[in-house]
PDB file of C-alpha atoms in Angstrom:
ATOM      1  CA  UNK X   1      17.231  57.225  13.827  1.00 58.00           C
ATOM      2  CA  UNK X   2      19.708  57.930  11.104  1.00 63.00           C
ATOM      3  CA  UNK X   3      19.953  56.261   7.595  1.00 66.00           C
ATOM      4  CA  UNK X   4      23.324  54.514   8.734  1.00 62.00           C
ATOM      5  CA  UNK X   5      21.844  53.027  11.864  1.00 56.00           C
ATOM      6  CA  UNK X   6      18.697  51.870   9.726  1.00 63.00           C
ATOM      7  CA  UNK X   7      21.058  50.063   7.353  1.00 62.00           C
ATOM      8  CA  UNK X   8      22.668  48.504  10.151  1.00 61.00           C
ATOM      9  CA  UNK X   9      19.676  47.139  11.783  1.00 63.00           C
ATOM     10  CA  UNK X  10      18.251  46.083   8.255  1.00 67.00           C
ATOM     11  CA  UNK X  11      21.746  44.286   7.626  1.00 61.00           C
ATOM     12  CA  UNK X  12      21.509  42.591  10.917  1.00 62.00           C
ATOM     13  CA  UNK X  13      17.804  41.374  10.617  1.00 64.00           C
ATOM     14  CA  UNK X  14      19.000  39.969   6.964  1.00 64.00           C
ATOM     15  CA  UNK X  15      21.993  38.255   8.565  1.00 62.00           C
ATOM     16  CA  UNK X  16      19.761  36.524  11.263  1.00 63.00           C
ATOM     17  CA  UNK X  17      17.003  35.483   8.763  1.00 61.00           C
ATOM     18  CA  UNK X  18      19.860  33.771   6.486  1.00 63.00           C
ATOM     19  CA  UNK X  19      21.256  32.145   9.508  1.00 63.00           C
ATOM     20  CA  UNK X  20      17.837  30.771  10.369  1.00 60.00           C
ATOM     21  CA  UNK X  21      17.067  29.363   6.951  1.00 59.00           C
ATOM     22  CA  UNK X  22      20.485  27.937   6.761  1.00 63.00           C
ATOM     23  CA  UNK X  23      19.947  26.141   9.813  1.00 61.00           C
ATOM     24  CA  UNK X  24      16.523  25.028   8.934  1.00 60.00           C
ATOM     25  CA  UNK X  25      18.047  23.824   5.577  1.00 59.00           C
ATOM     26  CA  UNK X  26      20.780  21.672   7.281  1.00 59.00           C
ATOM     27  CA  UNK X  27      18.345  20.209   9.695  1.00 60.00           C
ATOM     28  CA  UNK X  28      16.064  19.354   6.651  1.00 59.00           C
ATOM     29  CA  UNK X  29      18.886  17.736   5.067  1.00 56.00           C
ATOM     30  CA  UNK X  30      19.977  15.947   8.029  1.00 55.00           C
ATOM     31  CA  UNK X  31      16.437  14.428   8.338  1.00 53.00           C
ATOM     32  CA  UNK X  32      15.274  13.950   4.650  1.00 53.00           C
ATOM     33  CA  UNK X  33      18.833  14.036   2.797  1.00 51.00           C
ATOM     34  CA  UNK X  34      20.135  11.109   0.608  1.00 49.00           C
ATOM     35  CA  UNK X  35      22.842  10.648   3.178  1.00 60.00           C
ATOM     36  CA  UNK X  36      20.533   9.033   5.735  1.00 88.00           C
ATOM     37  CA  UNK X  37      18.714   6.771   2.986  1.00 92.00           C
ATOM     38  CA  UNK X  38      19.891   3.558   1.545  1.00 93.00           C
ATOM     39  CA  UNK X  39      18.605   1.256  -0.652  1.00 95.00           C
ATOM     40  CA  UNK X  40      19.545  -2.916  -0.820  1.00 95.00           C
ATOM     41  CA  UNK X  41      18.442  -5.877  -2.469  1.00 96.00           C
ATOM     42  CA  UNK X  42      17.937  -9.136  -0.563  1.00 96.00           C
ATOM     43  CA  UNK X  43      19.128 -12.053  -1.881  1.00 94.00           C
ATOM     44  CA  UNK X  44      15.470 -13.177  -2.624  1.00 94.00           C
ATOM     45  CA  UNK X  45      15.047 -10.157  -4.788  1.00 94.00           C
ATOM     46  CA  UNK X  46      13.287  -7.965  -2.159  1.00 96.00           C
ATOM     47  CA  UNK X  47      13.970  -4.215  -2.394  1.00 97.00           C
ATOM     48  CA  UNK X  48      14.755  -2.680   1.093  1.00 97.00           C
ATOM     49  CA  UNK X  49      14.818   1.079   1.500  1.00 97.00           C
ATOM     50  CA  UNK X  50      15.715   2.461   5.036  1.00 96.00           C
ATOM     51  CA  UNK X  51      15.477   5.933   6.051  1.00 95.00           C
ATOM     52  CA  UNK X  52      16.869   7.364   9.287  1.00 93.00           C
ATOM     53  CA  UNK X  53      14.566   9.834  11.020  1.00 89.00           C
ATOM     54  CA  UNK X  54      15.488  10.126  14.728  1.00 86.00           C
ATOM     55  CA  UNK X  55      13.141  12.994  15.558  1.00 85.00           C
ATOM     56  CA  UNK X  56      10.596  10.442  17.230  1.00 88.00           C
ATOM     57  CA  UNK X  57      11.318   7.150  18.860  1.00 94.00           C
ATOM     58  CA  UNK X  58       8.951   5.303  16.460  1.00 96.00           C
ATOM     59  CA  UNK X  59       9.344   3.323  13.387  1.00 97.00           C
ATOM     60  CA  UNK X  60       7.204   2.894  10.378  1.00 97.00           C
ATOM     61  CA  UNK X  61       7.236  -0.407   7.851  1.00 97.00           C
ATOM     62  CA  UNK X  62       5.736  -0.409   4.573  1.00 97.00           C
ATOM     63  CA  UNK X  63       5.626  -3.498   2.358  1.00 97.00           C
ATOM     64  CA  UNK X  64       4.487  -2.710  -1.233  1.00 97.00           C
ATOM     65  CA  UNK X  65       3.406  -5.518  -3.354  1.00 96.00           C
ATOM     66  CA  UNK X  66       3.529  -4.700  -7.157  1.00 94.00           C
ATOM     67  CA  UNK X  67       0.003  -5.890  -7.859  1.00 94.00           C
ATOM     68  CA  UNK X  68      -3.350  -4.174  -7.965  1.00 95.00           C
ATOM     69  CA  UNK X  69      -6.680  -4.081  -9.873  1.00 94.00           C
ATOM     70  CA  UNK X  70      -4.629  -3.050 -13.071  1.00 92.00           C
ATOM     71  CA  UNK X  71      -2.492  -6.442 -12.852  1.00 92.00           C
ATOM     72  CA  UNK X  72      -5.209  -8.915 -12.406  1.00 93.00           C
ATOM     73  CA  UNK X  73      -5.099 -10.304 -15.945  1.00 90.00           C
ATOM     74  CA  UNK X  74      -7.828 -13.102 -16.199  1.00 91.00           C
ATOM     75  CA  UNK X  75      -9.442 -11.704 -13.193  1.00 94.00           C
ATOM     76  CA  UNK X  76      -9.817  -8.266 -14.325  1.00 93.00           C
ATOM     77  CA  UNK X  77     -12.867  -6.730 -12.830  1.00 95.00           C
ATOM     78  CA  UNK X  78     -13.223  -9.128 -10.229  1.00 96.00           C
ATOM     79  CA  UNK X  79     -11.220  -7.333  -7.291  1.00 96.00           C
ATOM     80  CA  UNK X  80      -9.074 -10.188  -6.412  1.00 97.00           C
ATOM     81  CA  UNK X  81      -6.222  -8.059  -5.330  1.00 97.00           C
ATOM     82  CA  UNK X  82      -8.409  -6.241  -2.741  1.00 97.00           C
ATOM     83  CA  UNK X  83      -9.659  -9.687  -1.721  1.00 97.00           C
ATOM     84  CA  UNK X  84      -6.118 -11.050  -1.059  1.00 97.00           C
ATOM     85  CA  UNK X  85      -5.505  -7.982   1.073  1.00 96.00           C
ATOM     86  CA  UNK X  86      -8.740  -8.613   3.188  1.00 94.00           C
ATOM     87  CA  UNK X  87      -7.589 -12.407   3.403  1.00 94.00           C
ATOM     88  CA  UNK X  88      -4.214 -11.530   4.744  1.00 93.00           C
ATOM     89  CA  UNK X  89      -5.677  -9.906   7.807  1.00 89.00           C
ATOM     90  CA  UNK X  90      -7.751 -13.155   8.426  1.00 83.00           C
ATOM     91  CA  UNK X  91      -4.943 -15.443   8.476  1.00 62.00           C
ATOM     92  CA  UNK X  92      -2.668 -16.638  11.561  1.00 50.00           C
ATOM     93  CA  UNK X  93      -1.146 -19.581  13.092  1.00 48.00           C
ATOM     94  CA  UNK X  94      -3.715 -22.163  14.116  1.00 45.00           C
ATOM     95  CA  UNK X  95      -6.310 -20.120  12.258  1.00 48.00           C
ATOM     96  CA  UNK X  96      -6.303 -17.408  14.951  1.00 59.00           C
ATOM     97  CA  UNK X  97      -8.032 -14.917  12.921  1.00 57.00           C
ATOM     98  CA  UNK X  98      -6.620 -11.138  13.340  1.00 71.00           C
ATOM     99  CA  UNK X  99      -3.694 -12.732  15.286  1.00 78.00           C
ATOM    100  CA  UNK X 100      -1.606 -10.403  13.540  1.00 82.00           C
ATOM    101  CA  UNK X 101      -3.450  -7.316  14.571  1.00 85.00           C
ATOM    102  CA  UNK X 102      -3.467  -8.295  18.025  1.00 86.00           C
ATOM    103  CA  UNK X 103       0.372  -8.791  18.185  1.00 87.00           C
ATOM    104  CA  UNK X 104       1.014  -5.420  16.500  1.00 90.00           C
ATOM    105  CA  UNK X 105      -1.510  -3.691  18.988  1.00 91.00           C
ATOM    106  CA  UNK X 106       0.435  -5.569  21.827  1.00 90.00           C
ATOM    107  CA  UNK X 107       3.662  -3.480  20.768  1.00 90.00           C
ATOM    108  CA  UNK X 108       1.610  -0.313  21.024  1.00 92.00           C
ATOM    109  CA  UNK X 109       1.558  -0.184  17.172  1.00 93.00           C
ATOM    110  CA  UNK X 110      -1.035   0.238  14.324  1.00 94.00           C
ATOM    111  CA  UNK X 111      -1.320  -1.954  11.107  1.00 94.00           C
ATOM    112  CA  UNK X 112      -3.388  -1.323   8.096  1.00 94.00           C
ATOM    113  CA  UNK X 113      -3.526  -2.214   4.478  1.00 95.00           C
ATOM    114  CA  UNK X 114      -4.985  -0.695   1.215  1.00 96.00           C
ATOM    115  CA  UNK X 115      -5.143  -1.714  -2.508  1.00 97.00           C
ATOM    116  CA  UNK X 116      -4.862   0.547  -5.315  1.00 96.00           C
ATOM    117  CA  UNK X 117      -4.601   0.089  -9.222  1.00 94.00           C
ATOM    118  CA  UNK X 118      -1.039  -0.507  -9.109  1.00 93.00           C
ATOM    119  CA  UNK X 119      -0.132  -1.886  -5.785  1.00 95.00           C
ATOM    120  CA  UNK X 120      -1.191  -3.080  -2.558  1.00 97.00           C
ATOM    121  CA  UNK X 121       0.436  -1.891   0.645  1.00 97.00           C
ATOM    122  CA  UNK X 122       0.692  -3.141   4.265  1.00 97.00           C
ATOM    123  CA  UNK X 123       1.874  -0.552   6.659  1.00 95.00           C
ATOM    124  CA  UNK X 124       2.686  -0.951  10.529  1.00 96.00           C
ATOM    125  CA  UNK X 125       4.032   1.606  13.084  1.00 97.00           C
ATOM    126  CA  UNK X 126       5.473   0.770  16.390  1.00 96.00           C
ATOM    127  CA  UNK X 127       7.687   1.992  19.122  1.00 96.00           C
ATOM    128  CA  UNK X 128      11.357   1.753  17.826  1.00 95.00           C
ATOM    129  CA  UNK X 129      12.147  -1.037  20.283  1.00 95.00           C
ATOM    130  CA  UNK X 130       9.809  -3.263  18.667  1.00 95.00           C
ATOM    131  CA  UNK X 131      10.691  -2.645  15.121  1.00 95.00           C
ATOM    132  CA  UNK X 132      12.170  -5.981  14.463  1.00 94.00           C
ATOM    133  CA  UNK X 133       9.796  -7.971  16.259  1.00 93.00           C
ATOM    134  CA  UNK X 134       7.253  -6.103  14.083  1.00 94.00           C
ATOM    135  CA  UNK X 135       9.089  -6.925  11.001  1.00 95.00           C
ATOM    136  CA  UNK X 136       8.877 -10.648  11.733  1.00 93.00           C
ATOM    137  CA  UNK X 137       5.170 -10.390  12.519  1.00 91.00           C
ATOM    138  CA  UNK X 138       4.672  -8.625   9.165  1.00 92.00           C
ATOM    139  CA  UNK X 139       6.822 -11.388   7.288  1.00 93.00           C
ATOM    140  CA  UNK X 140       4.682 -14.325   8.674  1.00 90.00           C
ATOM    141  CA  UNK X 141       1.566 -12.157   7.881  1.00 90.00           C
ATOM    142  CA  UNK X 142       2.235 -11.630   4.330  1.00 94.00           C
ATOM    143  CA  UNK X 143       4.243 -14.614   3.025  1.00 93.00           C
ATOM    144  CA  UNK X 144       2.651 -17.582   4.925  1.00 90.00           C
ATOM    145  CA  UNK X 145      -1.094 -16.916   4.869  1.00 90.00           C
ATOM    146  CA  UNK X 146      -3.927 -19.449   5.685  1.00 86.00           C
ATOM    147  CA  UNK X 147      -6.549 -19.164   3.091  1.00 91.00           C
ATOM    148  CA  UNK X 148      -9.262 -20.847   5.305  1.00 89.00           C
ATOM    149  CA  UNK X 149     -12.578 -21.515   3.047  1.00 91.00           C
ATOM    150  CA  UNK X 150     -14.513 -20.652   5.846  1.00 90.00           C
ATOM    151  CA  UNK X 151     -12.950 -17.364   6.474  1.00 90.00           C
ATOM    152  CA  UNK X 152     -13.092 -16.643   2.773  1.00 93.00           C
ATOM    153  CA  UNK X 153     -16.846 -17.197   2.748  1.00 93.00           C
ATOM    154  CA  UNK X 154     -17.041 -14.559   5.457  1.00 92.00           C
ATOM    155  CA  UNK X 155     -14.845 -12.015   4.000  1.00 93.00           C
ATOM    156  CA  UNK X 156     -16.401 -12.235   0.681  1.00 95.00           C
ATOM    157  CA  UNK X 157     -19.787 -11.118   2.454  1.00 96.00           C
ATOM    158  CA  UNK X 158     -17.880  -8.105   4.045  1.00 95.00           C
ATOM    159  CA  UNK X 159     -16.638  -7.113   0.773  1.00 96.00           C
ATOM    160  CA  UNK X 160     -19.942  -7.677  -0.927  1.00 96.00           C
ATOM    161  CA  UNK X 161     -21.358  -5.088   1.702  1.00 96.00           C
ATOM    162  CA  UNK X 162     -18.563  -2.783   0.782  1.00 95.00           C
ATOM    163  CA  UNK X 163     -19.387  -2.965  -2.896  1.00 95.00           C
ATOM    164  CA  UNK X 164     -22.952  -2.056  -2.171  1.00 94.00           C
ATOM    165  CA  UNK X 165     -22.240   0.701  -0.013  1.00 94.00           C
ATOM    166  CA  UNK X 166     -19.900   2.222  -2.675  1.00 92.00           C
ATOM    167  CA  UNK X 167     -22.725   2.262  -4.946  1.00 89.00           C
ATOM    168  CA  UNK X 168     -24.610   4.493  -2.641  1.00 89.00           C
ATOM    169  CA  UNK X 169     -21.707   6.704  -2.159  1.00 91.00           C
ATOM    170  CA  UNK X 170     -21.693   9.445  -4.798  1.00 91.00           C
ATOM    171  CA  UNK X 171     -17.764  10.175  -4.407  1.00 91.00           C
ATOM    172  CA  UNK X 172     -17.159   6.517  -5.213  1.00 92.00           C
ATOM    173  CA  UNK X 173     -19.466   6.418  -8.146  1.00 92.00           C
ATOM    174  CA  UNK X 174     -17.982   9.614  -9.471  1.00 92.00           C
ATOM    175  CA  UNK X 175     -14.309   8.286  -9.157  1.00 93.00           C
ATOM    176  CA  UNK X 176     -15.136   4.898 -10.926  1.00 93.00           C
ATOM    177  CA  UNK X 177     -17.033   6.925 -13.759  1.00 92.00           C
ATOM    178  CA  UNK X 178     -14.010   9.099 -14.273  1.00 93.00           C
ATOM    179  CA  UNK X 179     -11.575   6.247 -14.375  1.00 93.00           C
ATOM    180  CA  UNK X 180     -13.696   4.356 -16.890  1.00 92.00           C
ATOM    181  CA  UNK X 181     -14.195   7.436 -19.149  1.00 92.00           C
ATOM    182  CA  UNK X 182     -10.454   8.003 -19.451  1.00 91.00           C
ATOM    183  CA  UNK X 183      -9.330   4.366 -19.913  1.00 92.00           C
ATOM    184  CA  UNK X 184     -11.337   2.303 -22.618  1.00 90.00           C
ATOM    185  CA  UNK X 185      -9.034  -0.544 -23.204  1.00 87.00           C
ATOM    186  CA  UNK X 186      -6.902  -1.495 -20.124  1.00 86.00           C
ATOM    187  CA  UNK X 187      -7.728  -2.698 -16.690  1.00 90.00           C
ATOM    188  CA  UNK X 188      -7.344   0.816 -15.061  1.00 93.00           C
ATOM    189  CA  UNK X 189     -11.067   1.217 -16.279  1.00 93.00           C
ATOM    190  CA  UNK X 190     -12.206  -1.306 -13.581  1.00 95.00           C
ATOM    191  CA  UNK X 191     -12.953  -0.463 -10.062  1.00 96.00           C
ATOM    192  CA  UNK X 192     -10.406  -1.685  -7.423  1.00 96.00           C
ATOM    193  CA  UNK X 193     -13.015  -3.366  -5.428  1.00 96.00           C
ATOM    194  CA  UNK X 194     -14.247  -5.341  -8.358  1.00 96.00           C
ATOM    195  CA  UNK X 195     -17.878  -5.770 -10.002  1.00 96.00           C
ATOM    196  CA  UNK X 196     -20.158  -7.713  -7.570  1.00 96.00           C
ATOM    197  CA  UNK X 197     -21.096 -10.452 -10.239  1.00 96.00           C
ATOM    198  CA  UNK X 198     -17.478 -11.209 -11.083  1.00 96.00           C
ATOM    199  CA  UNK X 199     -16.214 -10.760  -7.520  1.00 97.00           C
ATOM    200  CA  UNK X 200     -18.733 -13.565  -6.424  1.00 96.00           C
ATOM    201  CA  UNK X 201     -17.291 -16.017  -8.678  1.00 96.00           C
ATOM    202  CA  UNK X 202     -13.830 -15.877  -7.078  1.00 97.00           C
ATOM    203  CA  UNK X 203     -13.228 -19.052  -5.517  1.00 96.00           C
ATOM    204  CA  UNK X 204     -10.540 -20.251  -2.763  1.00 96.00           C
ATOM    205  CA  UNK X 205      -8.458 -21.592  -5.755  1.00 96.00           C
ATOM    206  CA  UNK X 206      -8.495 -18.078  -7.317  1.00 97.00           C
ATOM    207  CA  UNK X 207      -7.347 -16.338  -4.381  1.00 96.00           C
ATOM    208  CA  UNK X 208      -4.564 -18.889  -3.795  1.00 95.00           C
ATOM    209  CA  UNK X 209      -3.391 -18.813  -7.385  1.00 95.00           C
ATOM    210  CA  UNK X 210      -3.242 -14.908  -7.591  1.00 95.00           C
ATOM    211  CA  UNK X 211      -1.402 -14.755  -4.265  1.00 95.00           C
ATOM    212  CA  UNK X 212       1.237 -17.061  -5.168  1.00 93.00           C
ATOM    213  CA  UNK X 213       1.606 -15.422  -8.656  1.00 92.00           C
ATOM    214  CA  UNK X 214       2.087 -12.154  -7.145  1.00 94.00           C
ATOM    215  CA  UNK X 215       3.199 -12.316  -3.521  1.00 95.00           C
ATOM    216  CA  UNK X 216       6.846 -12.989  -4.424  1.00 95.00           C
ATOM    217  CA  UNK X 217       9.743 -10.922  -2.465  1.00 95.00           C
ATOM    218  CA  UNK X 218      11.228  -9.886  -5.773  1.00 93.00           C
ATOM    219  CA  UNK X 219       7.789  -8.124  -6.566  1.00 95.00           C
ATOM    220  CA  UNK X 220       8.055  -6.126  -3.420  1.00 96.00           C
ATOM    221  CA  UNK X 221       9.511  -3.050  -1.877  1.00 97.00           C
ATOM    222  CA  UNK X 222      10.032  -2.640   1.872  1.00 97.00           C
ATOM    223  CA  UNK X 223      10.552   0.555   3.346  1.00 97.00           C
ATOM    224  CA  UNK X 224      11.489   1.226   7.000  1.00 97.00           C
ATOM    225  CA  UNK X 225      11.551   4.819   8.361  1.00 95.00           C
ATOM    226  CA  UNK X 226      11.975   6.020  11.808  1.00 95.00           C
ATOM    227  CA  UNK X 227      14.490   6.044  14.776  1.00 94.00           C
ATOM    228  CA  UNK X 228      16.865   3.366  13.195  1.00 94.00           C
ATOM    229  CA  UNK X 229      20.594   2.782  12.134  1.00 93.00           C
ATOM    230  CA  UNK X 230      20.514   1.661   8.605  1.00 93.00           C
ATOM    231  CA  UNK X 231      23.721  -0.344   8.988  1.00 93.00           C
ATOM    232  CA  UNK X 232      22.552  -1.947  12.104  1.00 94.00           C
ATOM    233  CA  UNK X 233      18.916  -3.067  11.267  1.00 95.00           C
ATOM    234  CA  UNK X 234      19.698  -4.138   7.626  1.00 96.00           C
ATOM    235  CA  UNK X 235      21.715  -7.342   8.555  1.00 96.00           C
ATOM    236  CA  UNK X 236      18.931  -7.983  10.963  1.00 96.00           C
ATOM    237  CA  UNK X 237      16.207  -7.581   8.021  1.00 96.00           C
ATOM    238  CA  UNK X 238      18.498  -9.973   5.813  1.00 95.00           C
ATOM    239  CA  UNK X 239      18.172 -12.753   8.718  1.00 95.00           C
ATOM    240  CA  UNK X 240      14.308 -12.251   9.111  1.00 95.00           C
ATOM    241  CA  UNK X 241      13.725 -12.796   5.461  1.00 95.00           C
ATOM    242  CA  UNK X 242      16.324 -15.253   5.086  1.00 92.00           C
ATOM    243  CA  UNK X 243      13.828 -18.215   4.710  1.00 88.00           C
ATOM    244  CA  UNK X 244      11.564 -16.587   2.296  1.00 93.00           C
ATOM    245  CA  UNK X 245      12.081 -17.858  -1.346  1.00 91.00           C
ATOM    246  CA  UNK X 246      10.848 -16.144  -4.401  1.00 89.00           C
ATOM    247  CA  UNK X 247       8.020 -17.530  -6.663  1.00 85.00           C
ATOM    248  CA  UNK X 248       7.374 -17.008 -10.492  1.00 79.00           C
ATOM    249  CA  UNK X 249       6.013 -13.635 -10.661  1.00 76.00           C
ATOM    250  CA  UNK X 250       2.766 -13.148 -12.759  1.00 66.00           C
ATOM    251  CA  UNK X 251       3.953 -10.752 -15.485  1.00 61.00           C
ATOM    252  CA  UNK X 252       0.588  -9.484 -17.297  1.00 62.00           C
ATOM    253  CA  UNK X 253       1.178  -7.720 -20.680  1.00 56.00           C
ATOM    254  CA  UNK X 254       0.706  -3.995 -20.700  1.00 60.00           C
ATOM    255  CA  UNK X 255      -2.300  -2.670 -22.099  1.00 68.00           C
ATOM    256  CA  UNK X 256      -1.848  -0.123 -24.877  1.00 75.00           C
ATOM    257  CA  UNK X 257      -4.284   2.623 -24.446  1.00 81.00           C
ATOM    258  CA  UNK X 258      -5.374   4.340 -27.661  1.00 86.00           C
ATOM    259  CA  UNK X 259      -5.301   8.185 -28.107  1.00 87.00           C
ATOM    260  CA  UNK X 260      -7.939  10.218 -26.900  1.00 87.00           C
ATOM    261  CA  UNK X 261      -9.585  11.948 -30.108  1.00 87.00           C
ATOM    262  CA  UNK X 262     -12.458  13.831 -28.717  1.00 89.00           C
ATOM    263  CA  UNK X 263     -14.064  15.068 -25.683  1.00 90.00           C
ATOM    264  CA  UNK X 264     -15.711  12.666 -23.324  1.00 89.00           C
ATOM    265  CA  UNK X 265     -18.504  13.274 -20.979  1.00 89.00           C
ATOM    266  CA  UNK X 266     -20.170  11.013 -18.590  1.00 89.00           C
ATOM    267  CA  UNK X 267     -23.224  12.161 -16.497  1.00 90.00           C
ATOM    268  CA  UNK X 268     -25.532  10.044 -14.148  1.00 87.00           C
ATOM    269  CA  UNK X 269     -28.665  11.170 -12.325  1.00 88.00           C
ATOM    270  CA  UNK X 270     -29.412  10.259  -8.730  1.00 84.00           C
ATOM    271  CA  UNK X 271     -31.389  11.473  -6.076  1.00 85.00           C
ATOM    272  CA  UNK X 272     -28.874  13.474  -4.145  1.00 84.00           C
ATOM    273  CA  UNK X 273     -28.850  17.023  -2.744  1.00 85.00           C
ATOM    274  CA  UNK X 274     -25.468  17.958  -3.943  1.00 87.00           C
ATOM    275  CA  UNK X 275     -24.139  17.514  -7.561  1.00 89.00           C
ATOM    276  CA  UNK X 276     -20.376  16.411  -7.916  1.00 89.00           C
ATOM    277  CA  UNK X 277     -17.990  16.605 -10.888  1.00 90.00           C
ATOM    278  CA  UNK X 278     -14.570  15.592 -11.812  1.00 89.00           C
ATOM    279  CA  UNK X 279     -12.374  16.826 -14.549  1.00 89.00           C
TER     280      UNK X 279
END
């Protein structure tokens, strides 16, 4: 094969590669680009982000509440954000515990939630034809809970068991040690789930007070992604949330963390087979 033919073959291969890369880039832009993402704010202050991803006939809905273990104020170290998250899964019309979970599953979907130091998230994924129904269920689930005293006592025992199991989990212990070593002044030093002695002091009134001081629509972001059309679903979302009013949001002061002036080292000895370290 002469050199001229080799150059032609190489040029052809490069042209084909560039074509493929451009095709992939165009496809990625069509799926993830800003042209398929929109952001709006409902009249009640809730931020709504919509993203069209028509690759699969499903829709995922996340509602992020801007409260977590670092925003608990007078309840810091008690794990009240995590407690509220658990209790929402225990609410429903006519005190039907786990009604929301059953409804979402009846659509062929899944529902879950988690609490972090900065926010609490509720997430649902359903087939696209049930997206609006799922949004309606999620609205009732989040904004109209029933903090039944009996269910609060039951769920308290569930979380206490979780706290005790975390004490036997080296990874959880290491994570909590790391956060408490880095942060000395602010609420970031506390474990998300709370300390057992402080958690047990939380009352029904505490849980309700914290809920109504944080679960306001203007303290939330809803993200809907999947096989949707932004211009079609947004007016429907406005209708679903039209009856939800905003509350007075709990704005706790920011904690000023002093600068770290020297190396910090914490060690704890346990009867386990593997050592674990975090830097």
